[in-house]
Amino acid sequence: QGCPQKYVVKNYFYYYLFKFSAALGEEIFYITFLPFTYWNIDHSVSRRMIIVWSIVMYIGQVSKDILKWPRPLSPPVVKLEVRTNAEYGMPSTHAMAATAISFSFFIATMNQYKYPFELGLAAAFVFSTLVCLSRLYTGMHTVLDVIGGAVISAVLLMLLYPAWDTIDHLLLTSPFCPLFSIVVPLVLCYNYPKLDYYSPTRGDTTTILGAAAGATVGFWLNNQYTVPAYTSKSFQLAFSLIASKMTVVLARFFIGILVVLLTRWLMKSVVLGVLGYRYKFPIRDLEARRRLEVEVPYKFITYSSVGFTATVIVPQLHELLGL
């Protein structure tokens, strides 16, 4: 499973388009777009997206390991990815994430910002469609996997939408929010469905729930201490004065991403070092890092720190620098 197949690219436009589209459903996109939304657009939009994203992704990852539907056989398909080949296929979590993020962003912004409804709907549809098609092109999913993922995500979004405001209010005001945000995801990670062989789904799920937990604690803390928020007004001003505001937007983004990546590197090194000392294994021992007692705390602590940094530390740094 770890050996990449040989293939010949005949159409470089489709190849790079769908390789790029596939990345829109992976960590590289989550760790850039979600913080960018929080730093430069609107806190309320970002909170709703993160809530939907974490719930949808958890259900999708668990569904994979309960259903245990295999990925497409190779041959006849050629698989352009190796890492996710160890996972099961149904539902496509790329399709779920793309549908959840694009349409939750559209729904959360359509009543706050002035833009054509048709344009927003089309953008959400194109984004999710490109990611879905990329899973077929790369040979990682069947059509049924992709349709199933998109439909499940759409249903979950419709079920969650009526409770958005209530959930958001509780996350910001309840004194139990920090405890709930940490304990519940940890319990879910430690009780993740067991498989007969190692799959990265548990680690990926822990990463997602950890990031959401850290961000949620950050949301609550910001609300308690009234940290200045980026509002819809400032975002609309950025549209009207694009030339003068683009520098600020880019500065916020690049400084924030640098701090987030440094946090991830630092916490990963520290936590793995502590766990390696506790369980007597070298940090580079991949098999040891896959054990439940190592993988869950290592990824949860690392990415909850990332989520907390993105929502609390980075905005404070932006304010300090006058951004």
Tab-separated table of N, CA, C and O in Angstrom, residues 18-19 22 78-81 133-141:
chain	number	residue	atom	x	y	z
A	18	PHE	N	-6.728	19.221	-10.427
A	18	PHE	CA	-7.325	18.312	-9.447
A	18	PHE	C	-6.373	17.964	-8.304
A	18	PHE	O	-6.823	17.648	-7.201
A	19	LYS	N	-5.079	18.036	-8.534
A	19	LYS	CA	-4.148	17.891	-7.412
A	19	LYS	C	-4.303	19.079	-6.463
A	19	LYS	O	-4.287	18.920	-5.236
A	22	ALA	N	-7.650	18.742	-4.648
A	22	ALA	CA	-7.580	17.750	-3.568
A	22	ALA	C	-6.984	18.366	-2.310
A	22	ALA	O	-7.401	18.047	-1.186
A	78	VAL	N	-5.773	4.226	-11.234
A	78	VAL	CA	-4.425	4.606	-10.800
A	78	VAL	C	-4.583	5.576	-9.641
A	78	VAL	O	-5.270	6.594	-9.757
A	79	LYS	N	-3.977	5.264	-8.502
A	79	LYS	CA	-4.098	6.110	-7.316
A	79	LYS	C	-2.921	7.078	-7.248
A	79	LYS	O	-1.763	6.654	-7.240
A	80	LEU	N	-3.240	8.356	-7.196
A	80	LEU	CA	-2.209	9.384	-7.187
A	80	LEU	C	-1.785	9.781	-5.777
A	80	LEU	O	-0.934	10.645	-5.621
A	81	GLU	N	-2.384	9.173	-4.774
A	81	GLU	CA	-2.015	9.440	-3.387
A	81	GLU	C	-1.667	8.133	-2.703
A	81	GLU	O	-2.145	7.071	-3.098
A	133	LEU	N	-14.633	16.185	-7.540
A	133	LEU	CA	-14.086	15.625	-8.779
A	133	LEU	C	-12.626	15.223	-8.618
A	133	LEU	O	-12.163	14.262	-9.245
A	134	SER	N	-11.899	15.944	-7.776
A	134	SER	CA	-10.484	15.606	-7.556
A	134	SER	C	-10.329	14.216	-6.947
A	134	SER	O	-9.351	13.521	-7.208
A	135	ARG	N	-11.308	13.800	-6.139
A	135	ARG	CA	-11.226	12.472	-5.504
A	135	ARG	C	-11.438	11.367	-6.525
A	135	ARG	O	-10.922	10.253	-6.368
A	136	LEU	N	-12.205	11.664	-7.579
A	136	LEU	CA	-12.372	10.692	-8.661
A	136	LEU	C	-11.124	10.660	-9.536
A	136	LEU	O	-10.636	9.590	-9.910
A	137	TYR	N	-10.601	11.846	-9.851
A	137	TYR	CA	-9.430	11.933	-10.725
A	137	TYR	C	-8.215	11.247	-10.096
A	137	TYR	O	-7.459	10.559	-10.781
A	138	THR	N	-8.021	11.456	-8.803
A	138	THR	CA	-6.860	10.858	-8.132
A	138	THR	C	-7.056	9.373	-7.821
A	138	THR	O	-6.149	8.730	-7.291
A	139	GLY	N	-8.230	8.836	-8.126
A	139	GLY	CA	-8.473	7.412	-7.941
A	139	GLY	C	-8.712	6.982	-6.512
A	139	GLY	O	-8.637	5.792	-6.186
A	140	MET	N	-9.027	7.943	-5.628
A	140	MET	CA	-9.154	7.632	-4.207
A	140	MET	C	-10.575	7.281	-3.780
A	140	MET	O	-10.789	6.737	-2.700
A	141	HIS	N	-11.566	7.614	-4.629
A	141	HIS	CA	-12.959	7.355	-4.260
A	141	HIS	C	-13.779	6.979	-5.483
A	141	HIS	O	-13.445	7.352	-6.611
